[in-house]
PDB file of C-alpha atoms in Angstrom:
ATOM      1  CA  MET V   1      31.396 -19.034 -14.425  1.00  0.00           C
ATOM      2  CA  ASN V   2      32.390 -16.019 -16.440  1.00  0.00           C
ATOM      3  CA  ARG V   3      35.696 -14.745 -15.024  1.00  0.00           C
ATOM      4  CA  ARG V   4      34.806 -11.254 -16.228  1.00  0.00           C
ATOM      5  CA  LEU V   5      32.363 -10.992 -13.346  1.00  0.00           C
ATOM      6  CA  THR V   6      35.322 -10.055 -11.151  1.00  0.00           C
ATOM      7  CA  ALA V   7      35.023  -6.584 -12.670  1.00  0.00           C
ATOM      8  CA  GLN V   8      31.735  -6.012 -10.833  1.00  0.00           C
ATOM      9  CA  VAL V   9      30.629  -2.410 -10.272  1.00  0.00           C
ATOM     10  CA  SER V  10      28.553  -1.256  -7.352  1.00  0.00           C
ATOM     11  CA  TYR V  11      24.781  -0.993  -7.524  1.00  0.00           C
ATOM     12  CA  LYS V  12      25.349   2.577  -6.310  1.00  0.00           C
ATOM     13  CA  ALA V  13      27.215   3.495  -9.515  1.00  0.00           C
ATOM     14  CA  HIS V  14      24.544   3.351 -12.208  1.00  0.00           C
ATOM     15  CA  SER V  15      25.129   5.986 -14.827  1.00  0.00           C
ATOM     16  CA  ALA V  16      23.040   7.560 -17.560  1.00  0.00           C
ATOM     17  CA  VAL V  17      23.487   6.372 -21.136  1.00  0.00           C
ATOM     18  CA  PRO V  18      23.775   8.452 -24.328  1.00  0.00           C
ATOM     19  CA  ALA V  19      20.372   9.680 -25.473  1.00  0.00           C
ATOM     20  CA  LEU V  20      18.761   8.266 -28.595  1.00  0.00           C
ATOM     21  CA  PRO V  21      19.205  11.042 -31.184  1.00  0.00           C
ATOM     22  CA  THR V  22      16.801  12.042 -33.930  1.00  0.00           C
ATOM     23  CA  GLY V  23      17.764   9.995 -36.969  1.00  0.00           C
ATOM     24  CA  GLY V  24      19.443   7.430 -34.740  1.00  0.00           C
ATOM     25  CA  VAL V  25      20.013   3.766 -35.578  1.00  0.00           C
ATOM     26  CA  ILE V  26      18.100   1.218 -33.480  1.00  0.00           C
ATOM     27  CA  ALA V  27      19.336  -2.366 -33.347  1.00  0.00           C
ATOM     28  CA  LEU V  28      16.838  -5.198 -33.102  1.00  0.00           C
ATOM     29  CA  ILE V  29      18.026  -8.373 -31.364  1.00  0.00           C
ATOM     30  CA  ALA V  30      16.270 -11.518 -30.134  1.00  0.00           C
ATOM     31  CA  PRO V  31      18.008 -12.631 -26.926  1.00  0.00           C
ATOM     32  CA  ALA V  32      15.121 -14.859 -25.852  1.00  0.00           C
ATOM     33  CA  GLY V  33      12.334 -16.478 -27.891  1.00  0.00           C
ATOM     34  CA  PRO V  34      11.657 -16.409 -31.643  1.00  0.00           C
ATOM     35  CA  ALA V  35       8.961 -14.461 -33.473  1.00  0.00           C
ATOM     36  CA  GLU V  36       8.044 -13.698 -37.039  1.00  0.00           C
ATOM     37  CA  LEU V  37       9.132 -10.200 -38.064  1.00  0.00           C
ATOM     38  CA  ASP V  38       7.409  -8.173 -40.758  1.00  0.00           C
ATOM     39  CA  LEU V  39      10.545  -6.340 -41.859  1.00  0.00           C
ATOM     40  CA  LYS V  40       8.754  -3.912 -44.176  1.00  0.00           C
ATOM     41  CA  ARG V  41       6.295  -2.884 -41.487  1.00  0.00           C
ATOM     42  CA  ALA V  42       9.000  -2.640 -38.821  1.00  0.00           C
ATOM     43  CA  SER V  43      11.241  -0.525 -41.028  1.00  0.00           C
ATOM     44  CA  GLU V  44       8.359   1.769 -41.938  1.00  0.00           C
ATOM     45  CA  TRP V  45       7.429   2.148 -38.259  1.00  0.00           C
ATOM     46  CA  MET V  46      10.983   3.239 -37.472  1.00  0.00           C
ATOM     47  CA  ALA V  47      11.296   5.548 -40.484  1.00  0.00           C
ATOM     48  CA  THR V  48       8.014   7.276 -39.699  1.00  0.00           C
ATOM     49  CA  ARG V  49       9.409   8.161 -36.267  1.00  0.00           C
ATOM     50  CA  GLY V  50      12.743   9.290 -37.634  1.00  0.00           C
ATOM     51  CA  TYR V  51      14.872   6.220 -36.899  1.00  0.00           C
ATOM     52  CA  GLU V  52      16.720   3.602 -38.911  1.00  0.00           C
ATOM     53  CA  LEU V  53      16.224  -0.077 -38.063  1.00  0.00           C
ATOM     54  CA  ARG V  54      19.104  -2.523 -38.176  1.00  0.00           C
ATOM     55  CA  VAL V  55      18.110  -6.168 -37.696  1.00  0.00           C
ATOM     56  CA  PHE V  56      20.734  -8.507 -36.295  1.00  0.00           C
ATOM     57  CA  PRO V  57      21.070 -12.069 -37.684  1.00  0.00           C
ATOM     58  CA  GLY V  58      19.606 -13.981 -34.740  1.00  0.00           C
ATOM     59  CA  VAL V  59      16.215 -12.345 -35.291  1.00  0.00           C
ATOM     60  CA  TRP V  60      15.797 -14.543 -38.373  1.00  0.00           C
ATOM     61  CA  GLU V  61      16.755 -17.794 -36.631  1.00  0.00           C
ATOM     62  CA  LYS V  62      14.763 -20.292 -34.604  1.00  0.00           C
ATOM     63  CA  ASP V  63      16.022 -23.099 -32.392  1.00  0.00           C
ATOM     64  CA  GLY V  64      12.925 -24.628 -30.832  1.00  0.00           C
ATOM     65  CA  TYR V  65      11.711 -22.216 -28.162  1.00  0.00           C
ATOM     66  CA  LEU V  66      14.840 -20.091 -28.643  1.00  0.00           C
ATOM     67  CA  ALA V  67      15.622 -17.454 -31.254  1.00  0.00           C
ATOM     68  CA  GLY V  68      18.776 -19.143 -32.477  1.00  0.00           C
ATOM     69  CA  SER V  69      21.516 -20.855 -30.506  1.00  0.00           C
ATOM     70  CA  ASP V  70      23.005 -19.352 -27.364  1.00  0.00           C
ATOM     71  CA  ALA V  71      26.124 -18.474 -29.354  1.00  0.00           C
ATOM     72  CA  VAL V  72      24.127 -16.593 -32.007  1.00  0.00           C
ATOM     73  CA  ARG V  73      22.016 -14.682 -29.491  1.00  0.00           C
ATOM     74  CA  LEU V  74      25.036 -13.777 -27.364  1.00  0.00           C
ATOM     75  CA  ARG V  75      26.984 -12.654 -30.428  1.00  0.00           C
ATOM     76  CA  ASP V  76      24.142 -10.355 -31.474  1.00  0.00           C
ATOM     77  CA  LEU V  77      24.009  -8.829 -27.992  1.00  0.00           C
ATOM     78  CA  HIS V  78      27.755  -8.174 -28.019  1.00  0.00           C
ATOM     79  CA  ASP V  79      27.802  -6.922 -31.600  1.00  0.00           C
ATOM     80  CA  ALA V  80      24.918  -4.512 -31.029  1.00  0.00           C
ATOM     81  CA  PHE V  81      26.665  -2.944 -28.042  1.00  0.00           C
ATOM     82  CA  ALA V  82      30.109  -2.914 -29.669  1.00  0.00           C
ATOM     83  CA  ASP V  83      28.933  -1.192 -32.868  1.00  0.00           C
ATOM     84  CA  ASP V  84      29.289   2.547 -32.263  1.00  0.00           C
ATOM     85  CA  SER V  85      26.920   3.313 -35.144  1.00  0.00           C
ATOM     86  CA  ILE V  86      24.092   1.768 -33.086  1.00  0.00           C
ATOM     87  CA  ASP V  87      22.305   4.289 -30.848  1.00  0.00           C
ATOM     88  CA  ALA V  88      19.875   1.997 -28.985  1.00  0.00           C
ATOM     89  CA  ILE V  89      18.975  -1.683 -28.700  1.00  0.00           C
ATOM     90  CA  PHE V  90      15.411  -3.018 -28.758  1.00  0.00           C
ATOM     91  CA  CYS V  91      14.401  -6.614 -28.116  1.00  0.00           C
ATOM     92  CA  LEU V  92      12.103  -8.495 -30.459  1.00  0.00           C
ATOM     93  CA  ARG V  93      10.209 -10.319 -27.709  1.00  0.00           C
ATOM     94  CA  GLY V  94      10.555 -12.147 -24.389  1.00  0.00           C
ATOM     95  CA  GLY V  95       9.605 -15.776 -23.881  1.00  0.00           C
ATOM     96  CA  TYR V  96      12.586 -17.757 -22.646  1.00  0.00           C
ATOM     97  CA  GLY V  97      16.330 -17.839 -23.188  1.00  0.00           C
ATOM     98  CA  SER V  98      17.889 -14.700 -21.743  1.00  0.00           C
ATOM     99  CA  PRO V  99      19.238 -16.392 -18.566  1.00  0.00           C
ATOM    100  CA  ARG V 100      21.226 -18.820 -20.706  1.00  0.00           C
ATOM    101  CA  LEU V 101      23.384 -15.916 -21.892  1.00  0.00           C
ATOM    102  CA  LEU V 102      24.309 -14.400 -18.534  1.00  0.00           C
ATOM    103  CA  ASP V 103      27.560 -16.188 -17.752  1.00  0.00           C
ATOM    104  CA  GLY V 104      28.860 -15.507 -21.256  1.00  0.00           C
ATOM    105  CA  ILE V 105      28.339 -11.738 -21.350  1.00  0.00           C
ATOM    106  CA  ASP V 106      31.423  -9.552 -21.723  1.00  0.00           C
ATOM    107  CA  PHE V 107      30.445  -6.822 -19.277  1.00  0.00           C
ATOM    108  CA  GLU V 108      33.651  -4.907 -19.889  1.00  0.00           C
ATOM    109  CA  LEU V 109      32.625  -4.575 -23.544  1.00  0.00           C
ATOM    110  CA  LEU V 110      29.215  -3.275 -22.462  1.00  0.00           C
ATOM    111  CA  ARG V 111      30.802  -0.778 -20.075  1.00  0.00           C
ATOM    112  CA  ARG V 112      32.888   0.624 -22.925  1.00  0.00           C
ATOM    113  CA  HIS V 113      29.833   1.056 -25.168  1.00  0.00           C
ATOM    114  CA  PRO V 114      26.834   2.062 -23.011  1.00  0.00           C
ATOM    115  CA  LYS V 115      23.598   2.738 -24.859  1.00  0.00           C
ATOM    116  CA  PRO V 116      19.850   2.445 -24.220  1.00  0.00           C
ATOM    117  CA  PHE V 117      18.736  -1.183 -23.931  1.00  0.00           C
ATOM    118  CA  ALA V 118      14.986  -1.864 -23.762  1.00  0.00           C
ATOM    119  CA  GLY V 119      12.785  -4.901 -23.149  1.00  0.00           C
ATOM    120  CA  TYR V 120      10.844  -6.688 -20.409  1.00  0.00           C
ATOM    121  CA  SER V 121       9.541 -10.094 -19.291  1.00  0.00           C
ATOM    122  CA  ASP V 122      12.326 -12.682 -19.838  1.00  0.00           C
ATOM    123  CA  ILE V 123      14.630  -9.753 -20.649  1.00  0.00           C
ATOM    124  CA  THR V 124      14.590  -9.033 -16.893  1.00  0.00           C
ATOM    125  CA  ALA V 125      17.528 -11.431 -16.589  1.00  0.00           C
ATOM    126  CA  LEU V 126      19.599  -9.152 -18.821  1.00  0.00           C
ATOM    127  CA  HIS V 127      18.485  -6.039 -16.940  1.00  0.00           C
ATOM    128  CA  LEU V 128      19.603  -7.572 -13.650  1.00  0.00           C
ATOM    129  CA  ALA V 129      22.966  -8.565 -15.098  1.00  0.00           C
ATOM    130  CA  ILE V 130      23.697  -5.337 -16.975  1.00  0.00           C
ATOM    131  CA  THR V 131      22.758  -3.023 -14.111  1.00  0.00           C
ATOM    132  CA  ARG V 132      24.836  -5.102 -11.716  1.00  0.00           C
ATOM    133  CA  TYR V 133      27.978  -5.675 -13.763  1.00  0.00           C
ATOM    134  CA  ALA V 134      28.021  -2.949 -16.407  1.00  0.00           C
ATOM    135  CA  GLY V 135      26.687  -0.231 -14.140  1.00  0.00           C
ATOM    136  CA  PHE V 136      24.423   1.774 -16.425  1.00  0.00           C
ATOM    137  CA  VAL V 137      20.691   2.409 -16.572  1.00  0.00           C
ATOM    138  CA  THR V 138      18.564   0.055 -18.701  1.00  0.00           C
ATOM    139  CA  PHE V 139      14.906   0.380 -19.658  1.00  0.00           C
ATOM    140  CA  HIS V 140      12.017  -1.902 -18.737  1.00  0.00           C
ATOM    141  CA  GLY V 141       9.906  -1.003 -21.718  1.00  0.00           C
ATOM    142  CA  ALA V 142       8.134  -1.869 -24.921  1.00  0.00           C
ATOM    143  CA  MET V 143       9.408  -4.549 -27.288  1.00  0.00           C
ATOM    144  CA  LEU V 144       8.974  -4.381 -31.014  1.00  0.00           C
ATOM    145  CA  ASN V 145       6.542  -7.157 -31.891  1.00  0.00           C
ATOM    146  CA  ALA V 146       4.045  -7.294 -29.031  1.00  0.00           C
ATOM    147  CA  ASP V 147       4.027  -3.622 -28.124  1.00  0.00           C
ATOM    148  CA  LEU V 148       5.212  -1.203 -30.802  1.00  0.00           C
ATOM    149  CA  LEU V 149       3.982  -3.175 -33.815  1.00  0.00           C
ATOM    150  CA  GLY V 150       1.110  -4.512 -31.723  1.00  0.00           C
ATOM    151  CA  ASN V 151      -0.486  -1.054 -31.697  1.00  0.00           C
ATOM    152  CA  LYS V 152      -0.652  -0.787 -27.938  1.00  0.00           C
ATOM    153  CA  GLN V 153      -2.335   2.401 -26.841  1.00  0.00           C
ATOM    154  CA  GLN V 154      -0.516   5.504 -25.727  1.00  0.00           C
ATOM    155  CA  PRO V 155       1.518   6.308 -23.809  1.00  0.00           C
ATOM    156  CA  THR V 156       3.284   3.006 -24.649  1.00  0.00           C
ATOM    157  CA  GLU V 157       5.231   4.427 -27.568  1.00  0.00           C
ATOM    158  CA  SER V 158       5.709   7.967 -26.279  1.00  0.00           C
ATOM    159  CA  SER V 159       6.807   6.716 -22.857  1.00  0.00           C
ATOM    160  CA  LEU V 160       9.633   4.715 -24.444  1.00  0.00           C
ATOM    161  CA  LEU V 161      10.803   7.232 -27.032  1.00  0.00           C
ATOM    162  CA  ARG V 162      10.604  10.245 -24.726  1.00  0.00           C
ATOM    163  CA  MET V 163      12.532   8.392 -22.040  1.00  0.00           C
ATOM    164  CA  LEU V 164      15.304   7.305 -24.417  1.00  0.00           C
ATOM    165  CA  SER V 165      15.603  10.700 -26.086  1.00  0.00           C
ATOM    166  CA  GLY V 166      15.745  12.665 -22.839  1.00  0.00           C
ATOM    167  CA  GLN V 167      12.355  14.341 -23.216  1.00  0.00           C
ATOM    168  CA  GLN V 168      10.737  12.612 -20.238  1.00  0.00           C
ATOM    169  CA  PRO V 169       9.660  15.023 -17.450  1.00  0.00           C
ATOM    170  CA  SER V 170      10.927  14.169 -13.979  1.00  0.00           C
ATOM    171  CA  VAL V 171       7.435  13.124 -12.849  1.00  0.00           C
ATOM    172  CA  LEU V 172       6.660   9.998 -14.840  1.00  0.00           C
ATOM    173  CA  GLU V 173       3.361  10.064 -16.695  1.00  0.00           C
ATOM    174  CA  HIS V 174       0.675   7.592 -15.685  1.00  0.00           C
ATOM    175  CA  PRO V 175      -2.680   7.559 -17.533  1.00  0.00           C
ATOM    176  CA  ALA V 176      -5.612   8.693 -15.406  1.00  0.00           C
ATOM    177  CA  ALA V 177      -7.768   5.989 -16.995  1.00  0.00           C
ATOM    178  CA  PHE V 178      -5.880   3.420 -14.917  1.00  0.00           C
ATOM    179  CA  PRO V 179      -6.129   4.424 -11.247  1.00  0.00           C
ATOM    180  CA  LEU V 180      -3.272   3.565  -8.906  1.00  0.00           C
ATOM    181  CA  THR V 181      -3.734   2.082  -5.433  1.00  0.00           C
ATOM    182  CA  THR V 182      -1.728   3.012  -2.355  1.00  0.00           C
ATOM    183  CA  LEU V 183      -1.270  -0.269  -0.472  1.00  0.00           C
ATOM    184  CA  ALA V 184       1.059   1.281   2.125  1.00  0.00           C
ATOM    185  CA  PRO V 185       1.650   5.028   2.598  1.00  0.00           C
ATOM    186  CA  GLY V 186       4.904   6.906   2.591  1.00  0.00           C
ATOM    187  CA  CYS V 187       7.630   8.347   0.403  1.00  0.00           C
ATOM    188  CA  ALA V 188      11.118   6.967  -0.250  1.00  0.00           C
ATOM    189  CA  SER V 189      14.039   7.333  -2.663  1.00  0.00           C
ATOM    190  CA  GLY V 190      16.320   4.635  -4.008  1.00  0.00           C
ATOM    191  CA  ARG V 191      17.525   2.836  -7.098  1.00  0.00           C
ATOM    192  CA  LEU V 192      14.647   1.366  -9.092  1.00  0.00           C
ATOM    193  CA  LEU V 193      15.416  -2.286  -9.773  1.00  0.00           C
ATOM    194  CA  GLY V 194      13.490  -5.434 -10.597  1.00  0.00           C
ATOM    195  CA  GLY V 195      11.176  -6.505 -13.386  1.00  0.00           C
ATOM    196  CA  ASN V 196       9.452  -9.811 -13.927  1.00  0.00           C
ATOM    197  CA  LEU V 197       8.838 -11.448 -10.545  1.00  0.00           C
ATOM    198  CA  SER V 198       9.333 -15.010 -11.791  1.00  0.00           C
ATOM    199  CA  MET V 199      12.668 -14.052 -13.343  1.00  0.00           C
ATOM    200  CA  ILE V 200      13.817 -12.194 -10.223  1.00  0.00           C
ATOM    201  CA  CYS V 201      13.162 -15.337  -8.186  1.00  0.00           C
ATOM    202  CA  ALA V 202      14.838 -17.569 -10.778  1.00  0.00           C
ATOM    203  CA  THR V 203      18.121 -15.701 -10.378  1.00  0.00           C
ATOM    204  CA  ILE V 204      18.277 -15.989  -6.576  1.00  0.00           C
ATOM    205  CA  GLY V 205      21.343 -17.969  -5.576  1.00  0.00           C
ATOM    206  CA  THR V 206      23.226 -17.005  -8.737  1.00  0.00           C
ATOM    207  CA  ALA V 207      25.805 -14.302  -9.399  1.00  0.00           C
ATOM    208  CA  PHE V 208      23.059 -12.279 -11.074  1.00  0.00           C
ATOM    209  CA  GLU V 209      20.521 -12.109  -8.267  1.00  0.00           C
ATOM    210  CA  LEU V 210      18.886  -8.870  -7.203  1.00  0.00           C
ATOM    211  CA  ASP V 211      20.817  -6.835  -4.630  1.00  0.00           C
ATOM    212  CA  ASP V 212      17.940  -5.483  -2.561  1.00  0.00           C
ATOM    213  CA  GLU V 213      19.838  -3.030  -0.365  1.00  0.00           C
ATOM    214  CA  GLY V 214      18.146   0.371  -0.329  1.00  0.00           C
ATOM    215  CA  ILE V 215      16.201  -0.089  -3.551  1.00  0.00           C
ATOM    216  CA  ILE V 216      12.726   0.636  -4.823  1.00  0.00           C
ATOM    217  CA  LEU V 217      11.658  -2.816  -6.015  1.00  0.00           C
ATOM    218  CA  PHE V 218       9.531  -3.030  -9.152  1.00  0.00           C
ATOM    219  CA  ILE V 219       7.629  -6.269  -9.834  1.00  0.00           C
ATOM    220  CA  GLU V 220       5.271  -7.488 -12.560  1.00  0.00           C
ATOM    221  CA  ASP V 221       4.221 -10.827 -14.050  1.00  0.00           C
ATOM    222  CA  VAL V 222       1.814 -12.544 -16.409  1.00  0.00           C
ATOM    223  CA  ASN V 223      -0.435 -15.624 -16.301  1.00  0.00           C
ATOM    224  CA  GLU V 224       0.678 -16.643 -12.823  1.00  0.00           C
ATOM    225  CA  PRO V 225      -2.210 -17.871 -10.619  1.00  0.00           C
ATOM    226  CA  LEU V 226      -2.561 -16.087  -7.296  1.00  0.00           C
ATOM    227  CA  TYR V 227      -1.101 -19.028  -5.346  1.00  0.00           C
ATOM    228  CA  ARG V 228       2.018 -18.921  -7.502  1.00  0.00           C
ATOM    229  CA  VAL V 229       2.399 -15.180  -6.967  1.00  0.00           C
ATOM    230  CA  ASP V 230       2.134 -16.000  -3.262  1.00  0.00           C
ATOM    231  CA  ARG V 231       4.873 -18.606  -3.687  1.00  0.00           C
ATOM    232  CA  LEU V 232       7.128 -16.135  -5.513  1.00  0.00           C
ATOM    233  CA  LEU V 233       6.697 -13.414  -2.887  1.00  0.00           C
ATOM    234  CA  THR V 234       7.293 -15.965  -0.133  1.00  0.00           C
ATOM    235  CA  HIS V 235      10.465 -17.023  -1.962  1.00  0.00           C
ATOM    236  CA  LEU V 236      11.691 -13.423  -1.928  1.00  0.00           C
ATOM    237  CA  ARG V 237      10.892 -13.093   1.772  1.00  0.00           C
ATOM    238  CA  LEU V 238      12.566 -16.351   2.774  1.00  0.00           C
ATOM    239  CA  ALA V 239      15.621 -15.436   0.682  1.00  0.00           C
ATOM    240  CA  GLY V 240      15.918 -12.179   2.625  1.00  0.00           C
ATOM    241  CA  LYS V 241      15.186 -10.052  -0.414  1.00  0.00           C
ATOM    242  CA  LEU V 242      12.484  -7.920   1.217  1.00  0.00           C
ATOM    243  CA  ASN V 243      14.333  -6.871   4.368  1.00  0.00           C
ATOM    244  CA  ARG V 244      16.273  -3.876   3.041  1.00  0.00           C
ATOM    245  CA  LEU V 245      13.851  -2.404   0.534  1.00  0.00           C
ATOM    246  CA  ARG V 246      12.890   1.256   0.656  1.00  0.00           C
ATOM    247  CA  GLY V 247       9.685   0.879  -1.322  1.00  0.00           C
ATOM    248  CA  VAL V 248       7.787  -1.309  -3.777  1.00  0.00           C
ATOM    249  CA  LEU V 249       6.223  -0.337  -7.102  1.00  0.00           C
ATOM    250  CA  VAL V 250       3.799  -3.005  -8.280  1.00  0.00           C
ATOM    251  CA  GLY V 251       3.284  -3.202 -12.014  1.00  0.00           C
ATOM    252  CA  ASP V 252       0.746  -5.192 -13.969  1.00  0.00           C
ATOM    253  CA  PHE V 253      -0.046  -8.803 -13.014  1.00  0.00           C
ATOM    254  CA  ALA V 254      -1.942  -9.858 -16.113  1.00  0.00           C
ATOM    255  CA  GLY V 255      -4.416 -12.646 -15.475  1.00  0.00           C
ATOM    256  CA  VAL V 256      -4.546 -12.199 -11.678  1.00  0.00           C
ATOM    257  CA  GLU V 257      -7.736 -11.018  -9.980  1.00  0.00           C
ATOM    258  CA  THR V 258      -7.075  -7.552  -8.542  1.00  0.00           C
ATOM    259  CA  VAL V 259      -8.770  -7.833  -5.142  1.00  0.00           C
ATOM    260  CA  GLY V 260      -7.018 -11.091  -4.295  1.00  0.00           C
ATOM    261  CA  LEU V 261      -3.667  -9.752  -5.489  1.00  0.00           C
ATOM    262  CA  GLN V 262      -3.946  -6.587  -3.425  1.00  0.00           C
ATOM    263  CA  ARG V 263      -4.884  -8.591  -0.335  1.00  0.00           C
ATOM    264  CA  LEU V 264      -1.830 -10.806  -0.838  1.00  0.00           C
ATOM    265  CA  LEU V 265       0.465  -7.817  -1.409  1.00  0.00           C
ATOM    266  CA  LYS V 266      -0.758  -6.160   1.798  1.00  0.00           C
ATOM    267  CA  GLN V 267      -0.087  -9.379   3.719  1.00  0.00           C
ATOM    268  CA  GLU V 268       3.449  -9.782   2.375  1.00  0.00           C
ATOM    269  CA  LEU V 269       4.565  -6.163   1.989  1.00  0.00           C
ATOM    270  CA  GLY V 270       2.514  -4.284   4.595  1.00  0.00           C
ATOM    271  CA  PRO V 271       4.629  -5.426   7.586  1.00  0.00           C
ATOM    272  CA  LEU V 272       7.751  -3.969   5.946  1.00  0.00           C
ATOM    273  CA  GLY V 273       6.691  -0.438   6.856  1.00  0.00           C
ATOM    274  CA  ILE V 274       7.654   1.006   3.475  1.00  0.00           C
ATOM    275  CA  PRO V 275       5.587   2.722   0.752  1.00  0.00           C
ATOM    276  CA  VAL V 276       3.864   0.370  -1.675  1.00  0.00           C
ATOM    277  CA  LEU V 277       2.131   1.682  -4.798  1.00  0.00           C
ATOM    278  CA  ALA V 278       0.208  -0.748  -7.017  1.00  0.00           C
ATOM    279  CA  GLY V 279      -1.331  -0.700 -10.476  1.00  0.00           C
ATOM    280  CA  TRP V 280       1.507   0.904 -12.443  1.00  0.00           C
ATOM    281  CA  ARG V 281       0.925   0.102 -16.108  1.00  0.00           C
ATOM    282  CA  SER V 282       4.219  -1.548 -16.905  1.00  0.00           C
ATOM    283  CA  GLY V 283       4.634  -5.128 -18.032  1.00  0.00           C
ATOM    284  CA  HIS V 284       2.381  -7.419 -20.040  1.00  0.00           C
ATOM    285  CA  CYS V 285      -0.337  -4.797 -20.333  1.00  0.00           C
ATOM    286  CA  ASP V 286      -1.784  -2.134 -22.605  1.00  0.00           C
ATOM    287  CA  PRO V 287      -0.487   0.534 -22.238  1.00  0.00           C
ATOM    288  CA  ASN V 288       3.002  -0.594 -21.240  1.00  0.00           C
ATOM    289  CA  LEU V 289       5.011   2.240 -19.674  1.00  0.00           C
ATOM    290  CA  THR V 290       8.799   2.456 -19.683  1.00  0.00           C
ATOM    291  CA  LEU V 291      10.753   2.429 -16.407  1.00  0.00           C
ATOM    292  CA  PRO V 292      14.474   3.258 -15.993  1.00  0.00           C
ATOM    293  CA  LEU V 293      16.084   0.393 -14.085  1.00  0.00           C
ATOM    294  CA  GLY V 294      19.082   1.361 -12.000  1.00  0.00           C
ATOM    295  CA  ALA V 295      18.050   5.019 -11.836  1.00  0.00           C
ATOM    296  CA  VAL V 296      17.454   6.891  -8.589  1.00  0.00           C
ATOM    297  CA  VAL V 297      13.740   7.585  -8.218  1.00  0.00           C
ATOM    298  CA  ARG V 298      11.378   8.851  -5.543  1.00  0.00           C
ATOM    299  CA  LEU V 299       8.312   6.713  -4.892  1.00  0.00           C
ATOM    300  CA  ASP V 300       5.562   8.777  -3.314  1.00  0.00           C
ATOM    301  CA  ALA V 301       2.732   6.422  -2.480  1.00  0.00           C
ATOM    302  CA  ASP V 302       0.725   9.245  -0.890  1.00  0.00           C
ATOM    303  CA  LYS V 303       0.747  11.399  -4.018  1.00  0.00           C
ATOM    304  CA  GLN V 304       0.815   8.252  -6.196  1.00  0.00           C
ATOM    305  CA  GLN V 305       3.837   9.486  -8.108  1.00  0.00           C
ATOM    306  CA  LEU V 306       7.139   8.148  -9.390  1.00  0.00           C
ATOM    307  CA  VAL V 307       9.741  10.890  -9.816  1.00  0.00           C
ATOM    308  CA  LEU V 308      13.151  10.684 -11.499  1.00  0.00           C
ATOM    309  CA  GLU V 309      15.926  11.994  -9.266  1.00  0.00           C
ATOM    310  CA  GLN V 310      18.712  11.656 -11.830  1.00  0.00           C
ATOM    311  CA  HIS V 311      19.207  11.950 -15.571  1.00  0.00           C
ATOM    312  CA  VAL V 312      18.758   8.576 -17.232  1.00  0.00           C
ATOM    313  CA  VAL V 313      20.156   9.684 -20.614  1.00  0.00           C
ATOM    314  CA  ILE V 314      22.661  12.412 -21.407  1.00  0.00           C
TER     315      ILE V 314
END
């Protein structure tokens, strides 16, 4: 176990990170799976939006289902945070591999060099660890290959860049073309934490598990049959991870039939007596909206709104 975990900060102490400036430098790392990168296209995408791309070495490596060895991927993570010329860190893709890095992360280094860190899916493991032990807001948002270079529709891109640059209004935008569903009424405030449901469950029993006290839980997943989503939610319940929630924001569950999913969510979450809002377009979906993990938000299931109650960048 990483002895540096003794420097744990409270879940109540999440702080904003420096905003991504115009002309800023964005690091690209691959902490999970490998993917082919069209460097010319990626660099042009960044330049067109006023940013400079810096690709870290592990992006070019492949070790089976991993983007390079654990040592290479961990080094890139550390180097990207430690380099003060880097203004934000984007992930190439998800897949698998992020949990293998957790007990090697130097959280003190990250605390000394906070900056926007964005990704989702397998990257949830890093979000859980960074928010818990480094104490700053991270961003469940678009990754380079599948989302930004994948031409996902707006507001995928604008949601990410506005959030990181400090131009995001307090009421988070949600496209009217994708109606939300209030599964349980009410309004509550708390830290927004969570991410990929499978990854949240995989960390239970470890030093990196979700601390559920007083939070707004966000969950999403992809290609999990309904019975497996049931199993994952039951796992959370039996582990005591649903008892102290203040609300639940349900993101996209790609590949799961909506009516069956909503019925299951009402069964598992309805008895909690907290607001539950479903259908938020964040996760393995198009568009894919950015969420600030660790930030204080207000979930209003009656008005079907998510409202920032703190600055997420400064």
